[in-house]
PDB file of C-alpha atoms and ligand atoms in Angstrom:
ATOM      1  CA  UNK A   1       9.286  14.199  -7.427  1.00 42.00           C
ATOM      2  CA  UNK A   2       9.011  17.426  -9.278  1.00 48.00           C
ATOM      3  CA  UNK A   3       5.191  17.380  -9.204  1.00 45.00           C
ATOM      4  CA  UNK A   4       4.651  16.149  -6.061  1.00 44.00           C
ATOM      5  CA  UNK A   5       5.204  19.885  -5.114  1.00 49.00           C
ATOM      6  CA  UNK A   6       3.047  21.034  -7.382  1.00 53.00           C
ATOM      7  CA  UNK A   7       0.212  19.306  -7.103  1.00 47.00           C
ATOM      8  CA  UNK A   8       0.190  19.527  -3.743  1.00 51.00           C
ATOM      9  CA  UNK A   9      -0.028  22.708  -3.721  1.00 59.00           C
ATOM     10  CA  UNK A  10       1.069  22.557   0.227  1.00 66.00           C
ATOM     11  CA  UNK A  11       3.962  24.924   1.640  1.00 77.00           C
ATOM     12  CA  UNK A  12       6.787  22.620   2.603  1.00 85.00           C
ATOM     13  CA  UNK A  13      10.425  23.891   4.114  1.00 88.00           C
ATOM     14  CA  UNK A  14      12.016  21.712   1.286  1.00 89.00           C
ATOM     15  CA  UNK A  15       9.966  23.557  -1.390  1.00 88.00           C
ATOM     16  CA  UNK A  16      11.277  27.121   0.022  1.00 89.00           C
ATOM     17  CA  UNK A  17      14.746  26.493   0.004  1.00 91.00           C
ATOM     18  CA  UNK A  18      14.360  24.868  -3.038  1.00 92.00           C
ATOM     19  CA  UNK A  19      12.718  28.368  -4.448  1.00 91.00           C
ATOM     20  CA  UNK A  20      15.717  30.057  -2.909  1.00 92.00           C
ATOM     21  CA  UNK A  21      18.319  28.083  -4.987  1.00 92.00           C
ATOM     22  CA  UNK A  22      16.181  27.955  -8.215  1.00 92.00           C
ATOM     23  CA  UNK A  23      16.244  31.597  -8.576  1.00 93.00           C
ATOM     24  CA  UNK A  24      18.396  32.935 -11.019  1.00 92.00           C
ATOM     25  CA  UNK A  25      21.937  34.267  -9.806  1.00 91.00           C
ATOM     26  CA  UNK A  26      20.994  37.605 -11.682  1.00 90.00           C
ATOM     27  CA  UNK A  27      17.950  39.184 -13.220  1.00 88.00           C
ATOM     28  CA  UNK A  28      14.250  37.728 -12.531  1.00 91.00           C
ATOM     29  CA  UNK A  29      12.067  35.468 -15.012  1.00 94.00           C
ATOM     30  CA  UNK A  30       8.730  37.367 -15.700  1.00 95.00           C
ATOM     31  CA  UNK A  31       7.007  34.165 -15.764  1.00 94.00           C
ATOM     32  CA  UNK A  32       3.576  35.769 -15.566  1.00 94.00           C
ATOM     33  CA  UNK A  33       3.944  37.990 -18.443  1.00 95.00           C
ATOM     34  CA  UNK A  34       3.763  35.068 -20.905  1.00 95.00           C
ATOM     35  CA  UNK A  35       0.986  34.873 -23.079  1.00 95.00           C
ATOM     36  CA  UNK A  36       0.713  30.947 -24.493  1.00 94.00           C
ATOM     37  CA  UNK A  37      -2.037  31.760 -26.303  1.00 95.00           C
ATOM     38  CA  UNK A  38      -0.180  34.945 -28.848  1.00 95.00           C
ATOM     39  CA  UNK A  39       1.148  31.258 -30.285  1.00 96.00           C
ATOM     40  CA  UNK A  40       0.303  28.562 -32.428  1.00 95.00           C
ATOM     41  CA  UNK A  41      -0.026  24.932 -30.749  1.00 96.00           C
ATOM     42  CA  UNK A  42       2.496  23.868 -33.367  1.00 94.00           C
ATOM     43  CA  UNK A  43       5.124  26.546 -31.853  1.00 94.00           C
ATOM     44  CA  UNK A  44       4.122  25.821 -28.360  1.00 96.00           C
ATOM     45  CA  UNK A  45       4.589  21.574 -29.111  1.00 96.00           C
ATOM     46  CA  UNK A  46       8.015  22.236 -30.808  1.00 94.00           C
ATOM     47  CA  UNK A  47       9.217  24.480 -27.755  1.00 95.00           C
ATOM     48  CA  UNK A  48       7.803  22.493 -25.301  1.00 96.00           C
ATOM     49  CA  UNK A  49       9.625  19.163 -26.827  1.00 95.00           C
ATOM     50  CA  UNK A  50      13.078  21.508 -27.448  1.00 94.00           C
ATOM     51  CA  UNK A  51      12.440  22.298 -23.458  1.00 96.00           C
ATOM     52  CA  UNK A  52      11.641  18.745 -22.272  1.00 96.00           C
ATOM     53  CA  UNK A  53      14.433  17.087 -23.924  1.00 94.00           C
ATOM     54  CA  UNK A  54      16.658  20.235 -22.116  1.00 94.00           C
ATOM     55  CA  UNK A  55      14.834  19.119 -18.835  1.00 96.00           C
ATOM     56  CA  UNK A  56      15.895  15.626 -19.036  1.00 94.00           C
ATOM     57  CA  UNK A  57      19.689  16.580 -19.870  1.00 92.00           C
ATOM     58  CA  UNK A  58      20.079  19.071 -16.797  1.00 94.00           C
ATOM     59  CA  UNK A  59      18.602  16.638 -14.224  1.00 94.00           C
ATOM     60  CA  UNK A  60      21.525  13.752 -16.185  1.00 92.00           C
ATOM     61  CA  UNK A  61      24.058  16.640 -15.449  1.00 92.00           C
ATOM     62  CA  UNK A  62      22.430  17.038 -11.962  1.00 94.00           C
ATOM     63  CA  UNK A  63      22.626  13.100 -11.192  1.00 92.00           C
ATOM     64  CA  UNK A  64      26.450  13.286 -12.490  1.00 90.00           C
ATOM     65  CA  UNK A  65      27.715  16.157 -10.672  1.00 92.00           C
ATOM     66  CA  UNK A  66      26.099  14.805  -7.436  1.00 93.00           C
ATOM     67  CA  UNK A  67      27.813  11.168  -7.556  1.00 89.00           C
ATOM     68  CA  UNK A  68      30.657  13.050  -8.859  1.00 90.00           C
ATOM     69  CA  UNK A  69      31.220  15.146  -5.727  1.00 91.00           C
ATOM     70  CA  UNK A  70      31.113  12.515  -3.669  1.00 90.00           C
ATOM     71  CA  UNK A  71      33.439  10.365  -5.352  1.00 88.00           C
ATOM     72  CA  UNK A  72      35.866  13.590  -4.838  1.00 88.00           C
ATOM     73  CA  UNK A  73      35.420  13.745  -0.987  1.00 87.00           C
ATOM     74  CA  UNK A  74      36.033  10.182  -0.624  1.00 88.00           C
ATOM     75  CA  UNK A  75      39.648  10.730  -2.999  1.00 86.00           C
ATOM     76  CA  UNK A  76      40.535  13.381  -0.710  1.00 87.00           C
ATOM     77  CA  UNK A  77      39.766  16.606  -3.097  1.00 87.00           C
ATOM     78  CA  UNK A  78      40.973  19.621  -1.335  1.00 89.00           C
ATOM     79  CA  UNK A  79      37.735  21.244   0.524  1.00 91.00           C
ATOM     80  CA  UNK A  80      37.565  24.265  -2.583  1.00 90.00           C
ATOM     81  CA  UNK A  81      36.759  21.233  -4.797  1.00 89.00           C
ATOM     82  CA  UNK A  82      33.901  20.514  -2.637  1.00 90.00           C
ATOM     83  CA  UNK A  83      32.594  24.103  -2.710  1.00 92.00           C
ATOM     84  CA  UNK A  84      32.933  24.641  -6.387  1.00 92.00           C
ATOM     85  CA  UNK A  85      30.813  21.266  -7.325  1.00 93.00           C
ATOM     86  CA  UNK A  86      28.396  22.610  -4.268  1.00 94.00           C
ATOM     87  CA  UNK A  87      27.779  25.656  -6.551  1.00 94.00           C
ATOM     88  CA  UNK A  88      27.488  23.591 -10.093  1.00 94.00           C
ATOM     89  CA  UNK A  89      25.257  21.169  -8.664  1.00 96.00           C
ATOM     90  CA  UNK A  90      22.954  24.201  -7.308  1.00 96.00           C
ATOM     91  CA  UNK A  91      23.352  25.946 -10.812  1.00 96.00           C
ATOM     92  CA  UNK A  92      21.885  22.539 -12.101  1.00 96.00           C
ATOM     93  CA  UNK A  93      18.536  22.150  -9.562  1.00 96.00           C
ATOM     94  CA  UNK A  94      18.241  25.281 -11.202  1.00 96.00           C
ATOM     95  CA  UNK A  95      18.555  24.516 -14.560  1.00 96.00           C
ATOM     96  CA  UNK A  96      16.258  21.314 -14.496  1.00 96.00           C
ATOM     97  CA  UNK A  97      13.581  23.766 -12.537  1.00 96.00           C
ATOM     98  CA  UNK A  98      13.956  26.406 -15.602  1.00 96.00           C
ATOM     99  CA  UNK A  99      13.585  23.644 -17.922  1.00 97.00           C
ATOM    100  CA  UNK A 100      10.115  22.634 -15.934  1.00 96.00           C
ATOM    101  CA  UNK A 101       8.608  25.832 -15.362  1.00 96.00           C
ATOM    102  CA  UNK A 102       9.208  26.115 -19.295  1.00 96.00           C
ATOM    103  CA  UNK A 103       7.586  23.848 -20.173  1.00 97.00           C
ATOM    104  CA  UNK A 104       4.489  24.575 -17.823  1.00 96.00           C
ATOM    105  CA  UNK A 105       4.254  28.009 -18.765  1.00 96.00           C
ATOM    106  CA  UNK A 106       3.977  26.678 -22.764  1.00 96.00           C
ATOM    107  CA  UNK A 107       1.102  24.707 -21.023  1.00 96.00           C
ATOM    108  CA  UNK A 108       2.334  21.527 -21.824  1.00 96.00           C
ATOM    109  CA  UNK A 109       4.104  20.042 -18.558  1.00 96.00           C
ATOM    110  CA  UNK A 110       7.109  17.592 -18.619  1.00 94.00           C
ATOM    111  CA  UNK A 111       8.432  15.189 -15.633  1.00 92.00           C
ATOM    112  CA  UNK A 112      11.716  14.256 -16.800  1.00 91.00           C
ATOM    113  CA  UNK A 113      13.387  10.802 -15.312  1.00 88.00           C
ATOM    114  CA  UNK A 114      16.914  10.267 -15.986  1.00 84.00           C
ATOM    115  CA  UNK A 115      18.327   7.071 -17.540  1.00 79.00           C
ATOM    116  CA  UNK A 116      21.176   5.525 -15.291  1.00 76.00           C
ATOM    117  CA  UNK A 117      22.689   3.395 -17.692  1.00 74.00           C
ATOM    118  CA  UNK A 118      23.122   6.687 -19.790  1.00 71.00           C
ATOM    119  CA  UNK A 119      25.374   7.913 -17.123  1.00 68.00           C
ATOM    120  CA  UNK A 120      27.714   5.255 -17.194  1.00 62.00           C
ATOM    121  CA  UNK A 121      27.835   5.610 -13.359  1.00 54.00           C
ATOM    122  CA  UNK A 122      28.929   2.059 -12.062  1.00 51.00           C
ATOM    123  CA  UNK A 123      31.819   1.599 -15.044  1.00 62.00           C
ATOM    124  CA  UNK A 124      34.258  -0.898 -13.831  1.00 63.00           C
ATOM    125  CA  UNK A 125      36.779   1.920 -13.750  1.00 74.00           C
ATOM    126  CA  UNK A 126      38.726   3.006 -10.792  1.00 81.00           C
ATOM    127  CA  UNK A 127      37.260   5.779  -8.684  1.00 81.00           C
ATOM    128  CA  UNK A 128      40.138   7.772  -9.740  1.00 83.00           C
ATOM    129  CA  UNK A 129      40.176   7.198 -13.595  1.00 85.00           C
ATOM    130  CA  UNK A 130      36.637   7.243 -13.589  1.00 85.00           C
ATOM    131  CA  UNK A 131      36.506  11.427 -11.888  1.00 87.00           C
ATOM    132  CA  UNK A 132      39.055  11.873 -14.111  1.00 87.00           C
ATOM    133  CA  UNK A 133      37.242  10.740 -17.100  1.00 88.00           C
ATOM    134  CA  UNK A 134      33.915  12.495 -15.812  1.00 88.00           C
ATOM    135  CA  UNK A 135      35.604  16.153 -16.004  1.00 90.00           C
ATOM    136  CA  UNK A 136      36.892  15.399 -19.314  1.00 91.00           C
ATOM    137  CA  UNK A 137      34.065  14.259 -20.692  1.00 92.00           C
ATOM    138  CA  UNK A 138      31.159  16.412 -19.078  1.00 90.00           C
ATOM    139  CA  UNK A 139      33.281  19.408 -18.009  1.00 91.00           C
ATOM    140  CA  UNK A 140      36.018  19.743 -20.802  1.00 93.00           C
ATOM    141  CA  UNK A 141      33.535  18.782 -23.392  1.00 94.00           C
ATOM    142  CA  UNK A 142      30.143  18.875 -22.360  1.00 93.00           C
ATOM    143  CA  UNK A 143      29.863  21.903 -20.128  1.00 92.00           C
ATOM    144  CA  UNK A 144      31.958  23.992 -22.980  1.00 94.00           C
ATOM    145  CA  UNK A 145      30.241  22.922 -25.792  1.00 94.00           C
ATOM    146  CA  UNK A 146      26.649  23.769 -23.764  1.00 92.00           C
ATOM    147  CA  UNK A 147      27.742  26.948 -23.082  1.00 91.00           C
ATOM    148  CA  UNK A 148      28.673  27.856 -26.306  1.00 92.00           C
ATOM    149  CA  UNK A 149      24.991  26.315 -27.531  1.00 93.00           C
ATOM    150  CA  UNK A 150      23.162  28.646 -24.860  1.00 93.00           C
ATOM    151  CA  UNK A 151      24.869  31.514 -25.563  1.00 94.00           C
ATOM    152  CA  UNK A 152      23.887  30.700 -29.464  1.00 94.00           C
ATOM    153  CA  UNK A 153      19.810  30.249 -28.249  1.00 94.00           C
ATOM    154  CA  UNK A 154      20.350  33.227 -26.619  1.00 95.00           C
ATOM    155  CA  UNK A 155      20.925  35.509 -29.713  1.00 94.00           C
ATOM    156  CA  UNK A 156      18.312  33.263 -31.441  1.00 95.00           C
ATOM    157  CA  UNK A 157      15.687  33.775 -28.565  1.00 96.00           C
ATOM    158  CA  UNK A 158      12.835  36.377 -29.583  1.00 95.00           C
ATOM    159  CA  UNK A 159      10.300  35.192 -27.138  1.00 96.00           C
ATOM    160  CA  UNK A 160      11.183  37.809 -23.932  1.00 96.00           C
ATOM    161  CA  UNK A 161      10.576  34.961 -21.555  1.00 96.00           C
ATOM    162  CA  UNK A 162      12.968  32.098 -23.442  1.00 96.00           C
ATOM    163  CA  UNK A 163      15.421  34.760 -23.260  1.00 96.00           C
ATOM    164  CA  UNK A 164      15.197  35.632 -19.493  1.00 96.00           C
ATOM    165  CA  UNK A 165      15.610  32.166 -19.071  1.00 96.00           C
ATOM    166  CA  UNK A 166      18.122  30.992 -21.560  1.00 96.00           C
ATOM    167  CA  UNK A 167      20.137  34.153 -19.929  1.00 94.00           C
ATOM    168  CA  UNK A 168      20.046  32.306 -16.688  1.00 94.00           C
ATOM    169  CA  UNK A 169      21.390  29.107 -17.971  1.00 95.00           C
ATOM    170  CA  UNK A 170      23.973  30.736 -19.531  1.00 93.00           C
ATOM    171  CA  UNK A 171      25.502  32.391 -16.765  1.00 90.00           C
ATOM    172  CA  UNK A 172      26.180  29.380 -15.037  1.00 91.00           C
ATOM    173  CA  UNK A 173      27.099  27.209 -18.423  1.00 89.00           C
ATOM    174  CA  UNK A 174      29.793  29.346 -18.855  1.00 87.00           C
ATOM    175  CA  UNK A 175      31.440  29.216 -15.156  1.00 89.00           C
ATOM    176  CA  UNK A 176      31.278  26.042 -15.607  1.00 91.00           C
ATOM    177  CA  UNK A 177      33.002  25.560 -18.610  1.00 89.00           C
ATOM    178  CA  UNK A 178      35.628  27.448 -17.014  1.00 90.00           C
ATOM    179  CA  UNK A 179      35.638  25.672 -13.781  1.00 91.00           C
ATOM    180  CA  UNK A 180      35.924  22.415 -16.188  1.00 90.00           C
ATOM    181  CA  UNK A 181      39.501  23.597 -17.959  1.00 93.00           C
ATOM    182  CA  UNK A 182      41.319  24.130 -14.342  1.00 92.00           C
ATOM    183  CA  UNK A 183      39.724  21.179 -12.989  1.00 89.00           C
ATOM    184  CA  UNK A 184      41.083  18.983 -15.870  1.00 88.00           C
ATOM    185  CA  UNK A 185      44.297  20.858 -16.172  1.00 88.00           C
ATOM    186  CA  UNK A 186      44.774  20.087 -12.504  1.00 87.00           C
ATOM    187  CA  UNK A 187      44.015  16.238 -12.913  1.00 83.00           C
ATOM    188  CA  UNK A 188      46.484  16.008 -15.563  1.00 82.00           C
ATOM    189  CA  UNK A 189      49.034  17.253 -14.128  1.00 78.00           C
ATOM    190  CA  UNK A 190      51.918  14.559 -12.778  1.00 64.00           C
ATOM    191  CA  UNK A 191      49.440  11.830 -14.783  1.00 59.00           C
ATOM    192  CA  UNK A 192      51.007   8.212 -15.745  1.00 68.00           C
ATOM    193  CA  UNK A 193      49.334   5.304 -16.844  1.00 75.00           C
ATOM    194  CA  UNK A 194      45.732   6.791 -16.829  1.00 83.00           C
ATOM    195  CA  UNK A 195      46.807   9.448 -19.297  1.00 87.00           C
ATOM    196  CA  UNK A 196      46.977   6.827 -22.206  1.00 88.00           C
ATOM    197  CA  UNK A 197      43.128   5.748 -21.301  1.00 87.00           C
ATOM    198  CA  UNK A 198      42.100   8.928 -20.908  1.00 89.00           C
ATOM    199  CA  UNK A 199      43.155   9.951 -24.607  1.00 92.00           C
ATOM    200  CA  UNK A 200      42.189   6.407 -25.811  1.00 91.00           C
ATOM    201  CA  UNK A 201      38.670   7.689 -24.990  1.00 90.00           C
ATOM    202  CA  UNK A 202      38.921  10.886 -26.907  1.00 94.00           C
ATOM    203  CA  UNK A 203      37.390   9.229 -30.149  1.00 95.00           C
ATOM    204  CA  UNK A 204      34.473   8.048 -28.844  1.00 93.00           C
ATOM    205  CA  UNK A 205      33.452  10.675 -26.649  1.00 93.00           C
ATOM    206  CA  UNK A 206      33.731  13.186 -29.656  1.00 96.00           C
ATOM    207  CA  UNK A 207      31.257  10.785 -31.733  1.00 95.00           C
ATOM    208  CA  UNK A 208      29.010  11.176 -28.777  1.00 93.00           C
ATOM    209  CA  UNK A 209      28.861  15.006 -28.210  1.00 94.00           C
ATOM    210  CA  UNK A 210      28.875  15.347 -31.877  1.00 95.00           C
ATOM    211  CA  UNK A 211      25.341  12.946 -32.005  1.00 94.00           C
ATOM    212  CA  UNK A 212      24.260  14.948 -28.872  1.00 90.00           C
ATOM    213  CA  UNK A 213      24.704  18.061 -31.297  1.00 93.00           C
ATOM    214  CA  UNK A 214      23.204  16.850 -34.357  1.00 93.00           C
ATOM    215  CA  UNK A 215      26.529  16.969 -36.219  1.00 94.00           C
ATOM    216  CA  UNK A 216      25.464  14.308 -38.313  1.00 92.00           C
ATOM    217  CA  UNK A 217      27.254  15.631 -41.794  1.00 94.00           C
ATOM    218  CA  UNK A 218      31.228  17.737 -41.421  1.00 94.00           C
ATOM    219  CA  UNK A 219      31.669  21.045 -40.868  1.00 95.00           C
ATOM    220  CA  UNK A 220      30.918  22.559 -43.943  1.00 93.00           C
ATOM    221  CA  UNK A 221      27.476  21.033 -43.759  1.00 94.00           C
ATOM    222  CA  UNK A 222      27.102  22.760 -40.461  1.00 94.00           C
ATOM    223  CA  UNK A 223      27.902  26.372 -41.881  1.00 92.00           C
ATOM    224  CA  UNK A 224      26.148  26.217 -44.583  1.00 93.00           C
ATOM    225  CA  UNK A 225      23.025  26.215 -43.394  1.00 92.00           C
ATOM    226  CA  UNK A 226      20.068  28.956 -41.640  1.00 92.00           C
ATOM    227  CA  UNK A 227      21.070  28.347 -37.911  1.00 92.00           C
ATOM    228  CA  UNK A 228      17.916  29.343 -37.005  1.00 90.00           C
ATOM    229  CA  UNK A 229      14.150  29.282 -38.446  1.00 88.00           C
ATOM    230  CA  UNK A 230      12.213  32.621 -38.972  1.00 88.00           C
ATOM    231  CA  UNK A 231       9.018  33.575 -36.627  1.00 89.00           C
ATOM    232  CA  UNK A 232       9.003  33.124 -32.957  1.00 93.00           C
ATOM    233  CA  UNK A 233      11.955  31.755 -31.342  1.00 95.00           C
ATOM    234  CA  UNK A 234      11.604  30.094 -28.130  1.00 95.00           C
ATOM    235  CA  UNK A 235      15.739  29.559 -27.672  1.00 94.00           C
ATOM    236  CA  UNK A 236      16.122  26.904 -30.309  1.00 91.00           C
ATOM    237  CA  UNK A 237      18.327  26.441 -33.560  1.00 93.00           C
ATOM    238  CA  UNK A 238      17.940  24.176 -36.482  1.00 93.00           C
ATOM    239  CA  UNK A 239      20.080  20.653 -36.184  1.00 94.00           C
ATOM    240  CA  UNK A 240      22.755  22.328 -38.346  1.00 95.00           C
ATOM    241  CA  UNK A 241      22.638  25.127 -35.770  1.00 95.00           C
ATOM    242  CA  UNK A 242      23.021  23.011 -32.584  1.00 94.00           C
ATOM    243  CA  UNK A 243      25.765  21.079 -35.286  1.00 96.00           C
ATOM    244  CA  UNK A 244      27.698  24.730 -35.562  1.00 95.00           C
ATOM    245  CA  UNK A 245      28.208  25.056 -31.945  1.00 95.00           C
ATOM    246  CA  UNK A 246      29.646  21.600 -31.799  1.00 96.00           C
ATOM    247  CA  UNK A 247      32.389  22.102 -34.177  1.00 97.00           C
ATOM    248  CA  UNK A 248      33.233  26.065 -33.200  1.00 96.00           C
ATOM    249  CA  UNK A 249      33.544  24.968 -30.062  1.00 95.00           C
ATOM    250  CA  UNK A 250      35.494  21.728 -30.652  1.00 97.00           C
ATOM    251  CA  UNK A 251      37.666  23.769 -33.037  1.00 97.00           C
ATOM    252  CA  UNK A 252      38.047  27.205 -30.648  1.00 96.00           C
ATOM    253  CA  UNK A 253      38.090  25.839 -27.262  1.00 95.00           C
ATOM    254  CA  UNK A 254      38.215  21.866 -27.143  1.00 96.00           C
ATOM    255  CA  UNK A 255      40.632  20.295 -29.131  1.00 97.00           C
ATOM    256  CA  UNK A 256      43.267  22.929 -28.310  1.00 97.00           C
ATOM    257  CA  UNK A 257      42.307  22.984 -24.673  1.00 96.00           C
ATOM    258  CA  UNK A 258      42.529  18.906 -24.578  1.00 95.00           C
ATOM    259  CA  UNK A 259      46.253  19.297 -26.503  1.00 96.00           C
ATOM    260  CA  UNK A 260      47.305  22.500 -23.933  1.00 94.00           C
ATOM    261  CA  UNK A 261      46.382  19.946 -20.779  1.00 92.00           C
ATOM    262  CA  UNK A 262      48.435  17.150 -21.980  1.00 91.00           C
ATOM    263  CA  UNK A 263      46.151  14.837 -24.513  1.00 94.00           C
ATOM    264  CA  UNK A 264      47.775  16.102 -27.914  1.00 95.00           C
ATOM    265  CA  UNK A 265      45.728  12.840 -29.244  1.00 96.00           C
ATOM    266  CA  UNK A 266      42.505  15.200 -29.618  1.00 97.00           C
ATOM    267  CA  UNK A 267      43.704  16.737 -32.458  1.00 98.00           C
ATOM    268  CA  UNK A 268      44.016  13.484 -34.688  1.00 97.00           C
ATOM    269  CA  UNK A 269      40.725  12.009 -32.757  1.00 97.00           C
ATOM    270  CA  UNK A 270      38.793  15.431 -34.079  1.00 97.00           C
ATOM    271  CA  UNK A 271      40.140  14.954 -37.495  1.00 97.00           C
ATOM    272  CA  UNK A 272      39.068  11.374 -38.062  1.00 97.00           C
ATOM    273  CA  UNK A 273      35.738  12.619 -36.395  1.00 97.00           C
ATOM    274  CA  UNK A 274      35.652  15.234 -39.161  1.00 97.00           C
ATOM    275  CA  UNK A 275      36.691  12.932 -42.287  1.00 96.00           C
ATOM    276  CA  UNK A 276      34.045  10.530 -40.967  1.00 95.00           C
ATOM    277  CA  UNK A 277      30.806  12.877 -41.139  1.00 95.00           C
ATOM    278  CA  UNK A 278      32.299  14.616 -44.659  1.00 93.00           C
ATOM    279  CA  UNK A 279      32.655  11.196 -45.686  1.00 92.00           C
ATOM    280  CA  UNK A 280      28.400  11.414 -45.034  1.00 83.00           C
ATOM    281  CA  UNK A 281      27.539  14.358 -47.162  1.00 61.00           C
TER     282      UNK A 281
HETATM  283 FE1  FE2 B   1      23.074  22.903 -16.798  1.00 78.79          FE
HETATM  284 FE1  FE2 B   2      26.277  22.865 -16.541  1.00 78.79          FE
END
């Protein structure tokens, strides 16, 4: 779909307002001031792969915001609700188009296709425990943990054009990270039965954000190692890097933001998590 625009080459209505909502929400991208060839094709493959793999998880957070606001309008969410996920799902068009254009302008284009069984989409949940599990999971966790690794790629970025763009992404990352914490606080509150599944999934979606981050050894592992690599820096870290911003932000932000909206069970969930990858080392 994305390079059926492209290639075409034609000037649709669809492509225009697409433009309009790519754009970033502040500065401009300076897309023809890159120069691919002031790099090596080794630093153009490994920032083109570090960008494709990004492509591929902002069109998954694309596909999962989408099905996740309608799942809200048909539960009744208060019309704000539908505004709010209106903006995040814009913010992530544009972040999958970023992630693209990246990628073209390193001269080695990307077509990412998402993976439905990845987004657990049909789980035989209930609508309900299943939105509810959804903001946890992506918003609570994922969206605060991805802001937290942008803003990280950010001070790491010494390409100019990596950093116009990885300064776009994190704009929006961090709204909604934000927007994540009084969504969840707000589906906790009054919460029963589905409170008790929703903790009983703590421990397994920490083992999966901490695998998305490369956390594969404990905290100590994490900080003791160069988060970045020296010479040009296209907005990537080192897997002990990407590891670093999973635990900081599990141990700032997370676990004590899980515990202050009613799931006290992420605290021992995080500390089994820990033991387990010390237990690697
Ligand atoms: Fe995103
Ligand atoms: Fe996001």
């Amino acid at each position: 779909m994305y390079s059926l625009k492209r290639v075409s080459g034609e000037s649709l209505s669809l492509t225009e307002e697409h433009e309009a909502i790519a754009r970033p929400r502040k500065g401009e991208i300076h897309w023809g001031a890159f120069d691919a060839s002031a790099y090596s094709p080794a630093e153009l493959d490994d920032a083109a792969a570090l960008w494709a793999t990004r492509a591929i998880q902002e069109m998954h957070s694309l596909a999962l915001f989408t099905h996740l606001a309608s799942q809200l309008h048909l539960l009744g969410a208060p019309l704000d609700w539908s505004g709010a996920f209106a903006r995040m799902i814009a913010d992530e068009v544009r972040h999958t188009d970023l992630c693209i254009r990246m990628c073209d302008a390193l001269g080695r284009p990307t077509e990412p296709s998402i993976d439905p069984a990845r987004l657990h989409l049909l789980e035989e949940r209930s609508p309900r425990l299943h939105v509810r599990h959804v903001v946890l999971s992506a918003f609570c966790i994922g969206e605060t943990i991805s802001g937290r690794m942008f803003k990280r790629a950010l001070k790491a970025a010494n390409v100019p054009l990596a950093r116009e763009v990885v300064s776009a992404i994190v704009i929006d990352e961090t709204f909604h990270g934000e927007l994540g914490w009084e969504l969840g606080a707000l589906l906790m509150r009054g919460e029963g039965d589905e409170r008790a599944a929703l903790a009983g999934d703590l421990p397994k979606l920490f083992g999966h954000y901490a695998r998305l981050c490369c956390a594969k050894r404990g905290p100590s592992w994490a900080r003791g190692e160069a988060e970045v690599r020296d010479g040009a820096n296209f907005g990537t870290m080192t897997d002990a890097g990407y590891a670093r911003a999973f635990f900081d932000g599990m141990e700032d932000d997370v676990v004590p933001g899980l515990v202050a909206i009613g799931l006290p069970e992420a605290e021992p969930a995080y500390s089994k998590l820990v033991a387990e990858l010390n237990a690697r080392c």
